[in-house]
Amino acid sequence: MTDTIVIVGAGHAGGRAAQALRQAGFAGRVVLIGEEKYPPYERPPLSKELIVTDAGLEKARLHDPAYYEQHKIELMLGAQAEAIDRAGKAVILAGGARVPYDRLMLTTGARVRKLPIPGADLPGIFYLRDFDDTQAIRARLREGVRAVVIGGGFIGLETAASARKRGAAVTVLEAADRLMGRAVAPEIGAWFAELHKRHGVDLRLGVRIKAIEGDGKVERVALDGAEPIPADLVVIGIGIVPNVELAALAGLAVENGIVVDEFGRTSDPAIFAAGDCALQPNAFTGRRLRLESYQNAQDQAMAVARNMVGEPKAYEDSLWVWSDQHDVNLQMTGVPLAYDKLVWRGDPASGAFMVFYLQNGRIVAVNTVNLGREMKPAQRLMQSRKVFDPAQLADPTLRLLKLGKE
Ligand SMILES: Cc1cc2nc3c(=O)[nH]c(=O)nc-3n(C[C@H](O)[C@H](O)[C@H](O)COP(=O)(O)OP(=O)(O)OC[C@H]3O[C@@H](n4cnc5c(N)ncnc54)[C@H](O)[C@@H]3O)c2cc1C
């Protein structure tokens, strides 16, 4: 009997997991099941160059289409896994087909959080998670079109910047009083607010949205206590929800993500999980984290795949994410939830600078703004867990690499 590994979810994590199994020399069957009709692709370009330019999906594909056949990875696309028969070790697809497994990996990712307000299903309202969403949004973004973006997080702000590049008139509506509130300090959010304004984005913070209105299609967004905003299209980016239902239905431990240990194992020893859907212990923070990032989807999935076929090794994420907005590249590492000091290095007015988030002198997070080359050395400082002198961190004449060696 051939040893079979089935992967459910043919996104970034699923595609990389299949690749890692073959790279690790696994010679059994690899079956990759995905409900989208496309082979695995990267999502970051969906809100960036794939909106701005007319580039197609080939810009974002993980692998060449021939790769899967060459590596005997059985792709089942347009196939939704509906249940897992753990006793019989099979995945059950919509329609009833059974796909037997010896070990199973869940890389089901996440879906968009929906905005529950009146009018939220009018034509002209879009969410952005997959390639079809990008195509639909891009097709409507032309010079002079009025686009309203709901949500001042990464996806909303990247979409706003891309829409400006296509010539649309863009309004961003954010309920909080700052941008990217879950990810960066208010000061960094404020710097980005100025950036968006400079690029012609009409930014409204602290707004309450009452409804989306229109006669058969989107015409305006109604606000509490303010004039309605005319709109030809609305893009909503208010976060994501992990796809945990399949795991929960199968009786696996599930919280805000499929619960896995440091090796990626779920509460069933034959089932593993990775990517946006997985909630894993993180040694650096001492907490369990469900990360929503490209790098985690890739590294965690590959590490867990290796663990499925070889000597298990605990996975530790690098806690690194980035976002591109207008002409600015923002990179972030660490978790800036609790910090008592923000240390600036470089002049924010110059457009290239970084900030350290310190807690009792230890670095808990770092942001670089158009200064990506400093990210790796900064990460090393953070991971050293040493106590640093804020004045030294702030001094751009002192090299970060050198500080780490002291
Ligand atoms: C527009 C956009 C821009 C982004 N930009 C950045 C960025 O700049 N930097 C960064 O670090 N991260 C970024 N991300 C986040 C990053 O892309 C995600 O963290 C990553 O895609 C997660 O990969 P995943 O494979 O875990 O999940 P997903 O990419 O969500 O893939 C999961 C796949 O599983 C499929 N699936 C789910 N359930 C089933 C089922 N029952 N049966 C079959 N198939 C199923 C889904 O259809 C999907 O194709 C961005 C995300 C988006 C949407």
Coordinates of C-alpha atoms and ligand atoms in Angstrom, one line a residue:
M1 CA 0.0 0.0 0.0
T2 CA 1.3 3.4 -0.9
D3 CA 1.7 5.9 1.9
T4 CA -0.6 8.9 1.2
I5 CA -0.4 12.4 2.4
V6 CA -3.4 14.6 1.7
I7 CA -3.3 18.4 1.9
V8 CA -6.6 20.3 2.2
G9 CA -6.3 23.9 1.0
A10 CA -4.3 24.6 -2.2
G11 CA -3.2 28.1 -1.2
H12 CA 0.3 29.3 -0.3
A13 CA 0.8 27.0 2.6
G14 CA -0.7 24.0 0.8
G15 CA 1.5 24.5 -2.3
R16 CA 4.7 24.9 -0.3
A17 CA 3.8 21.9 1.9
A18 CA 3.5 19.7 -1.1
Q19 CA 6.8 21.0 -2.5
A20 CA 8.5 20.4 0.9
L21 CA 7.3 16.8 1.0
R22 CA 8.9 16.1 -2.3
Q23 CA 12.1 18.0 -1.4
A24 CA 12.3 15.9 1.8
G25 CA 12.3 12.8 -0.4
F26 CA 8.8 11.6 0.4
A27 CA 8.0 9.0 -2.3
G28 CA 4.3 8.2 -1.5
R29 CA 1.2 9.8 -2.9
V30 CA 0.7 13.6 -2.4
V31 CA -2.8 14.8 -3.0
L32 CA -3.5 18.6 -2.9
I33 CA -7.2 19.5 -2.6
G34 CA -8.3 23.1 -3.3
E35 CA -11.7 24.7 -3.7
E36 CA -10.3 27.5 -5.9
K37 CA -10.0 26.7 -9.6
Y38 CA -6.3 27.9 -9.7
P39 CA -3.2 26.1 -8.7
P40 CA -1.5 27.6 -5.6
Y41 CA -0.5 31.2 -5.9
E42 CA 0.7 34.0 -3.6
R43 CA -1.8 36.5 -2.4
P44 CA 0.4 39.6 -1.6
P45 CA 0.3 40.8 -5.3
L46 CA -3.5 40.7 -5.3
S47 CA -3.8 44.1 -3.6
K48 CA -0.6 45.5 -5.2
E49 CA 0.7 44.9 -8.7
L50 CA -2.2 42.7 -9.9
I51 CA -4.6 45.6 -9.3
V52 CA -2.3 48.3 -10.6
T53 CA -1.1 46.5 -13.7
D54 CA -2.8 44.2 -16.1
A55 CA -0.5 41.3 -15.1
G56 CA -2.2 38.0 -14.8
L57 CA -2.1 35.2 -12.3
E58 CA 1.2 33.9 -13.8
K59 CA 2.9 36.8 -11.8
A60 CA 1.7 35.2 -8.6
R61 CA 1.9 31.4 -9.2
L62 CA 3.9 29.4 -6.7
H63 CA 5.0 26.9 -9.4
D64 CA 4.9 26.5 -13.1
P65 CA 1.8 24.5 -14.1
A66 CA 4.0 21.6 -15.2
Y67 CA 5.6 21.4 -11.8
Y68 CA 2.8 19.3 -10.2
E69 CA 2.9 16.6 -12.8
Q70 CA 6.7 16.5 -12.8
H71 CA 6.6 16.0 -9.0
K72 CA 3.7 13.7 -9.0
I73 CA 1.6 16.0 -6.9
E74 CA -2.1 15.2 -7.6
L75 CA -3.9 18.5 -7.8
M76 CA -7.7 18.3 -7.2
L77 CA -8.9 21.8 -8.0
G78 CA -12.4 23.1 -7.7
A79 CA -12.9 20.5 -5.0
Q80 CA -14.2 21.3 -1.5
A81 CA -13.4 19.1 1.4
E82 CA -16.6 18.8 3.4
A83 CA -15.7 16.4 6.2
I84 CA -12.9 14.3 7.6
D85 CA -13.6 10.7 8.5
R86 CA -10.9 10.3 11.2
A87 CA -11.7 6.7 12.0
G88 CA -11.7 5.6 8.4
K89 CA -8.8 8.1 7.5
A90 CA -10.5 9.8 4.5
V91 CA -11.4 13.3 3.4
I92 CA -14.9 13.5 2.1
L93 CA -15.5 15.9 -0.7
A94 CA -18.6 17.8 -1.6
G95 CA -20.5 15.3 -3.8
G96 CA -19.4 12.4 -1.6
A97 CA -16.1 11.3 -3.0
R98 CA -13.6 9.9 -0.4
V99 CA -9.9 10.6 -0.6
P100 CA -8.1 8.2 1.7
Y101 CA -5.0 9.4 3.7
D102 CA -2.4 8.1 6.0
R103 CA -1.5 11.6 7.2
L104 CA -3.5 14.8 6.6
M105 CA -2.4 18.4 6.5
L106 CA -5.0 21.2 6.8
T107 CA -4.0 24.4 5.1
T108 CA -7.5 25.9 4.8
G109 CA -6.4 29.5 5.4
A110 CA -8.9 32.1 6.1
R111 CA -11.8 33.9 4.5
V112 CA -12.9 37.6 4.6
R113 CA -14.9 38.9 7.5
K114 CA -18.2 40.3 6.2
L115 CA -19.6 43.7 7.2
P116 CA -23.0 43.1 8.7
I117 CA -24.8 46.3 7.7
P118 CA -27.9 47.1 5.6
G119 CA -27.1 47.2 1.9
A120 CA -23.9 45.1 2.3
D121 CA -24.9 42.8 -0.6
L122 CA -25.5 45.4 -3.2
P123 CA -23.8 44.9 -6.6
G124 CA -20.6 47.0 -6.6
I125 CA -19.4 45.8 -3.2
F126 CA -16.2 43.8 -3.1
Y127 CA -14.0 41.9 -0.7
L128 CA -10.4 41.0 -1.6
R129 CA -9.1 37.5 -0.8
D130 CA -8.6 35.7 -4.1
F131 CA -7.6 36.3 -7.7
D132 CA -11.2 36.5 -8.9
D133 CA -11.8 39.3 -6.4
T134 CA -8.7 41.2 -7.7
Q135 CA -9.9 40.9 -11.3
A136 CA -13.4 42.1 -10.5
I137 CA -12.0 45.1 -8.6
R138 CA -9.4 46.0 -11.1
A139 CA -11.9 45.9 -13.9
R140 CA -13.9 48.7 -12.3
L141 CA -11.0 51.0 -11.3
R142 CA -10.6 53.6 -13.9
E143 CA -9.7 57.3 -14.0
G144 CA -12.3 59.2 -12.0
V145 CA -14.2 56.3 -10.6
R146 CA -15.2 56.9 -7.0
A147 CA -13.9 54.1 -4.8
V148 CA -14.7 53.9 -1.1
V149 CA -12.5 51.5 0.9
I150 CA -13.9 50.4 4.2
G151 CA -11.1 49.4 6.6
G152 CA -7.8 51.1 7.3
G153 CA -5.7 47.9 7.8
F154 CA -3.1 46.5 5.3
I155 CA -5.6 45.2 2.7
G156 CA -7.7 48.3 2.7
L157 CA -4.7 50.7 2.5
E158 CA -2.9 48.7 -0.1
T159 CA -6.1 48.6 -2.2
A160 CA -6.5 52.4 -1.7
A161 CA -3.0 53.0 -2.9
S162 CA -3.4 50.7 -5.9
A163 CA -6.8 52.4 -6.8
R164 CA -5.1 55.8 -6.7
K165 CA -2.4 54.5 -9.1
R166 CA -5.3 53.5 -11.5
G167 CA -6.6 57.1 -11.2
A168 CA -9.7 56.4 -9.0
A169 CA -10.9 59.0 -6.5
V170 CA -10.4 57.1 -3.2
T171 CA -12.0 57.6 0.2
V172 CA -10.9 55.3 3.1
L173 CA -13.3 54.9 6.0
E174 CA -11.9 53.6 9.3
A175 CA -13.9 53.1 12.5
A176 CA -10.8 53.5 14.8
D177 CA -9.0 56.8 15.3
R178 CA -5.9 55.5 13.6
L179 CA -4.6 53.3 10.8
M180 CA -3.3 49.7 11.1
G181 CA -4.2 49.8 14.7
R182 CA -3.6 46.1 15.3
A183 CA -0.2 46.1 13.8
V184 CA 1.7 49.3 14.5
A185 CA 2.0 52.1 17.0
P186 CA -0.3 55.1 16.7
E187 CA 2.6 57.3 15.6
I188 CA 3.4 55.0 12.7
G189 CA -0.3 54.9 11.8
A190 CA -0.3 58.7 11.8
W191 CA 2.8 58.8 9.5
F192 CA 0.9 56.6 7.1
A193 CA -2.2 58.7 7.3
E194 CA -0.2 61.7 6.1
L195 CA 1.3 59.5 3.3
H196 CA -2.1 58.6 2.1
K197 CA -3.4 62.2 2.2
R198 CA -0.3 63.3 0.2
H199 CA -1.3 60.8 -2.4
G200 CA -4.8 62.2 -2.7
V201 CA -6.7 59.7 -0.5
D202 CA -9.6 61.2 1.4
L203 CA -9.0 59.6 4.8
R204 CA -11.8 59.5 7.4
L205 CA -11.0 58.1 10.8
G206 CA -13.4 57.4 13.6
V207 CA -16.4 57.0 11.3
R208 CA -19.5 54.9 11.9
I209 CA -21.0 53.4 8.8
K210 CA -24.7 53.1 8.9
A211 CA -25.5 51.4 5.6
I212 CA -24.5 51.1 1.9
E213 CA -27.2 52.5 -0.2
G214 CA -28.2 52.6 -3.9
D215 CA -30.9 51.7 -6.3
G216 CA -30.0 48.2 -7.5
K217 CA -26.2 49.0 -7.1
V218 CA -23.9 50.9 -4.8
E219 CA -24.4 54.6 -5.0
R220 CA -23.2 55.9 -1.6
V221 CA -22.0 54.9 1.9
A222 CA -24.2 56.4 4.7
L223 CA -22.4 57.5 7.8
D224 CA -23.6 58.3 11.3
G225 CA -23.5 62.1 11.9
A226 CA -21.8 62.9 8.5
E227 CA -22.7 63.4 4.9
P228 CA -23.0 60.2 2.8
I229 CA -20.0 59.4 0.6
P230 CA -20.9 58.9 -3.1
A231 CA -19.4 55.6 -4.4
D232 CA -19.2 53.7 -7.7
L233 CA -17.6 50.8 -5.9
V234 CA -16.9 49.8 -2.3
V235 CA -14.1 47.5 -1.3
I236 CA -14.3 46.1 2.2
G237 CA -11.2 45.0 4.1
I238 CA -12.1 44.5 7.7
G239 CA -10.1 41.4 8.5
I240 CA -10.3 37.6 8.1
V241 CA -11.8 34.6 9.8
P242 CA -9.8 31.4 9.9
N243 CA -11.3 28.4 8.1
V244 CA -11.6 26.0 11.0
E245 CA -15.0 24.5 10.4
L246 CA -13.7 21.3 8.8
A247 CA -11.3 20.7 11.7
A248 CA -14.0 21.5 14.3
L249 CA -16.5 19.2 12.6
A250 CA -14.0 16.4 12.8
G251 CA -13.6 17.0 16.5
L252 CA -10.1 18.5 16.5
A253 CA -9.2 21.1 19.1
V254 CA -10.1 24.5 17.6
E255 CA -10.1 28.0 19.1
N256 CA -9.2 31.1 17.1
G257 CA -7.5 28.7 14.7
I258 CA -6.8 24.9 14.6
V259 CA -4.8 24.2 17.7
V260 CA -1.4 22.7 16.9
D261 CA 1.8 22.0 18.9
E262 CA 5.2 23.4 18.0
F263 CA 5.6 20.6 15.4
G264 CA 2.3 21.4 13.7
R265 CA 0.4 18.4 15.1
T266 CA -3.3 18.8 15.8
S267 CA -5.0 16.9 18.6
D268 CA -5.1 13.9 16.2
P269 CA -1.6 12.5 15.6
A270 CA -2.3 11.8 11.9
I271 CA -3.5 15.4 11.2
F272 CA -1.3 18.5 11.0
A273 CA -2.1 22.1 10.2
A274 CA -0.2 25.2 9.0
G275 CA -0.7 28.7 7.7
D276 CA -3.4 31.3 8.4
C277 CA -5.7 28.6 9.9
A278 CA -3.2 27.3 12.6
L279 CA -2.8 28.5 16.2
Q280 CA 0.6 27.5 17.3
P281 CA 2.8 28.2 20.4
N282 CA 5.4 30.8 19.8
A283 CA 8.5 30.7 21.9
F284 CA 9.5 34.3 21.4
T285 CA 6.3 35.8 22.8
G286 CA 5.4 32.8 25.1
R287 CA 1.9 32.9 23.6
R288 CA 0.0 31.0 21.1
L289 CA -0.3 32.9 17.8
R290 CA -2.3 32.5 14.7
L291 CA -0.3 34.5 12.1
E292 CA -1.7 35.9 9.0
S293 CA 1.4 36.3 6.9
Y294 CA 3.1 35.2 3.7
Q295 CA 6.3 34.2 5.4
N296 CA 4.6 32.1 8.1
A297 CA 2.3 30.4 5.5
Q298 CA 5.4 29.4 3.7
D299 CA 7.9 28.6 6.4
Q300 CA 5.5 26.9 8.8
A301 CA 3.9 24.8 6.1
M302 CA 7.3 23.6 4.9
A303 CA 8.5 22.9 8.4
V304 CA 5.4 21.0 9.3
A305 CA 5.5 19.0 6.0
R306 CA 9.1 18.0 6.9
N307 CA 7.9 17.0 10.4
M308 CA 5.3 14.7 8.8
V309 CA 7.9 12.7 7.0
G310 CA 11.1 13.0 9.1
E311 CA 12.5 13.8 12.5
P312 CA 10.2 16.4 14.1
K313 CA 11.7 19.8 14.7
A314 CA 9.9 22.6 16.6
Y315 CA 9.0 25.4 14.3
E316 CA 9.7 29.0 15.3
D317 CA 8.3 31.8 13.1
S318 CA 10.4 34.8 12.3
L319 CA 7.3 37.1 12.9
W320 CA 8.0 39.1 9.8
V321 CA 5.4 40.9 7.6
W322 CA 5.4 43.6 5.1
S323 CA 3.0 46.0 3.4
D324 CA 3.5 48.2 0.3
Q325 CA 1.5 51.4 0.2
H326 CA 2.1 54.1 -2.5
D327 CA 5.9 54.3 -2.8
V328 CA 6.5 53.0 0.8
N329 CA 7.6 49.6 2.0
L330 CA 6.7 48.9 5.6
Q331 CA 8.2 45.9 7.3
M332 CA 7.3 44.7 10.7
T333 CA 8.7 42.1 13.1
G334 CA 7.7 41.0 16.6
V335 CA 4.4 41.7 18.3
P336 CA 3.9 45.3 19.4
L337 CA 1.1 44.7 21.9
A338 CA 2.8 45.6 25.1
Y339 CA 5.7 48.2 25.0
D340 CA 6.7 51.0 27.2
K341 CA 9.0 52.9 24.8
L342 CA 9.2 53.7 21.2
V343 CA 12.6 54.5 19.8
W344 CA 13.0 56.3 16.5
R345 CA 16.0 55.8 14.3
G346 CA 16.3 58.1 11.3
D347 CA 14.2 61.1 10.4
P348 CA 10.6 60.3 9.6
A349 CA 10.5 63.4 7.4
S350 CA 13.2 61.8 5.2
G351 CA 10.8 59.0 4.3
A352 CA 13.3 56.3 5.5
F353 CA 13.4 55.4 9.2
M354 CA 12.7 52.7 11.7
V355 CA 11.2 52.3 15.1
F356 CA 12.0 49.9 18.0
Y357 CA 9.3 49.0 20.4
L358 CA 10.9 48.3 23.8
Q359 CA 9.5 46.7 26.9
N360 CA 11.8 47.0 29.9
G361 CA 14.7 47.7 27.5
R362 CA 14.1 44.6 25.4
I363 CA 13.0 44.9 21.8
V364 CA 9.6 43.3 21.3
A365 CA 8.9 44.6 17.8
V366 CA 10.5 46.7 15.0
N367 CA 9.1 48.6 12.0
T368 CA 11.2 49.7 9.1
V369 CA 9.9 52.3 6.6
N370 CA 11.7 52.2 3.3
L371 CA 14.6 50.7 5.2
G372 CA 14.2 47.0 4.6
R373 CA 17.9 46.3 4.6
E374 CA 17.9 47.0 8.4
M375 CA 15.3 44.4 9.1
K376 CA 17.5 41.4 9.4
P377 CA 20.0 43.0 11.8
A378 CA 17.1 44.4 13.8
Q379 CA 15.5 41.0 14.0
R380 CA 18.7 39.6 15.4
L381 CA 18.8 42.3 18.1
M382 CA 15.2 41.5 19.0
Q383 CA 15.7 37.8 19.1
S384 CA 18.8 38.2 21.3
R385 CA 16.4 39.4 24.1
K386 CA 19.2 41.6 25.4
V387 CA 18.5 44.9 27.1
F388 CA 19.5 47.8 24.9
D389 CA 20.3 51.4 25.5
P390 CA 17.6 53.4 23.6
A391 CA 20.1 56.2 22.8
Q392 CA 22.3 53.7 21.0
L393 CA 19.4 52.2 19.1
A394 CA 18.4 55.7 18.0
D395 CA 21.9 56.7 16.8
P396 CA 22.0 56.0 13.0
T397 CA 25.8 56.3 13.1
L398 CA 26.0 53.1 15.2
R399 CA 25.6 50.0 13.1
L400 CA 22.9 47.6 14.3
L401 CA 25.0 44.6 13.6
K402 CA 27.7 46.0 15.9
L403 CA 25.2 46.7 18.7
G404 CA 24.2 43.1 18.7
K405 CA 27.8 42.0 19.3
E406 CA 28.3 44.2 22.3
Ligands
LIG1 C1 -4.8 40.7 -0.8 C2 -3.8 40.2 0.1 C3 -2.6 40.8 0.3 C4 -1.7 40.2 1.2 N1 -0.5 40.9 1.4 C5 0.4 40.4 2.2 C6 1.7 41.0 2.4 O1 2.0 42.0 1.8 N2 2.6 40.5 3.3 C7 2.3 39.4 4.1 O2 3.1 38.9 4.9 N3 1.1 38.7 3.9 C8 0.1 39.2 3.0 N4 -1.1 38.6 2.8 C9 -1.4 37.4 3.7 C10 -0.9 36.1 3.1 O3 -1.2 36.1 1.7 C11 -1.6 35.0 3.8 O4 -1.1 34.9 5.1 C12 -1.3 33.6 3.1 O5 -1.9 33.6 1.8 C13 -1.9 32.5 3.9 O6 -1.7 31.3 3.2 P1 -2.6 30.0 3.6 O7 -2.2 29.0 2.5 O8 -2.5 29.7 5.0 O9 -4.1 30.4 3.4 P2 -4.9 30.9 2.0 O10 -4.0 31.7 1.2 O11 -6.2 31.5 2.5 O12 -5.2 29.5 1.3 C14 -6.1 28.6 1.8 C15 -6.7 27.9 0.6 O13 -7.5 26.8 1.1 C16 -8.7 26.7 0.4 N5 -9.7 26.0 1.2 C17 -10.2 26.4 2.4 N6 -11.1 25.5 2.9 C18 -11.1 24.5 2.0 C19 -11.8 23.2 1.9 N7 -12.7 22.9 2.9 N8 -11.6 22.4 0.8 C20 -10.8 22.8 -0.2 N9 -10.1 24.0 -0.1 C21 -10.2 24.8 0.9 C22 -9.1 28.1 0.1 O14 -10.0 28.3 -1.0 C23 -7.7 28.7 -0.2 O15 -7.4 28.6 -1.6 C24 -2.0 39.1 2.0 C25 -3.3 38.5 1.8 C26 -4.2 39.0 0.9 C27 -5.5 38.3 0.7

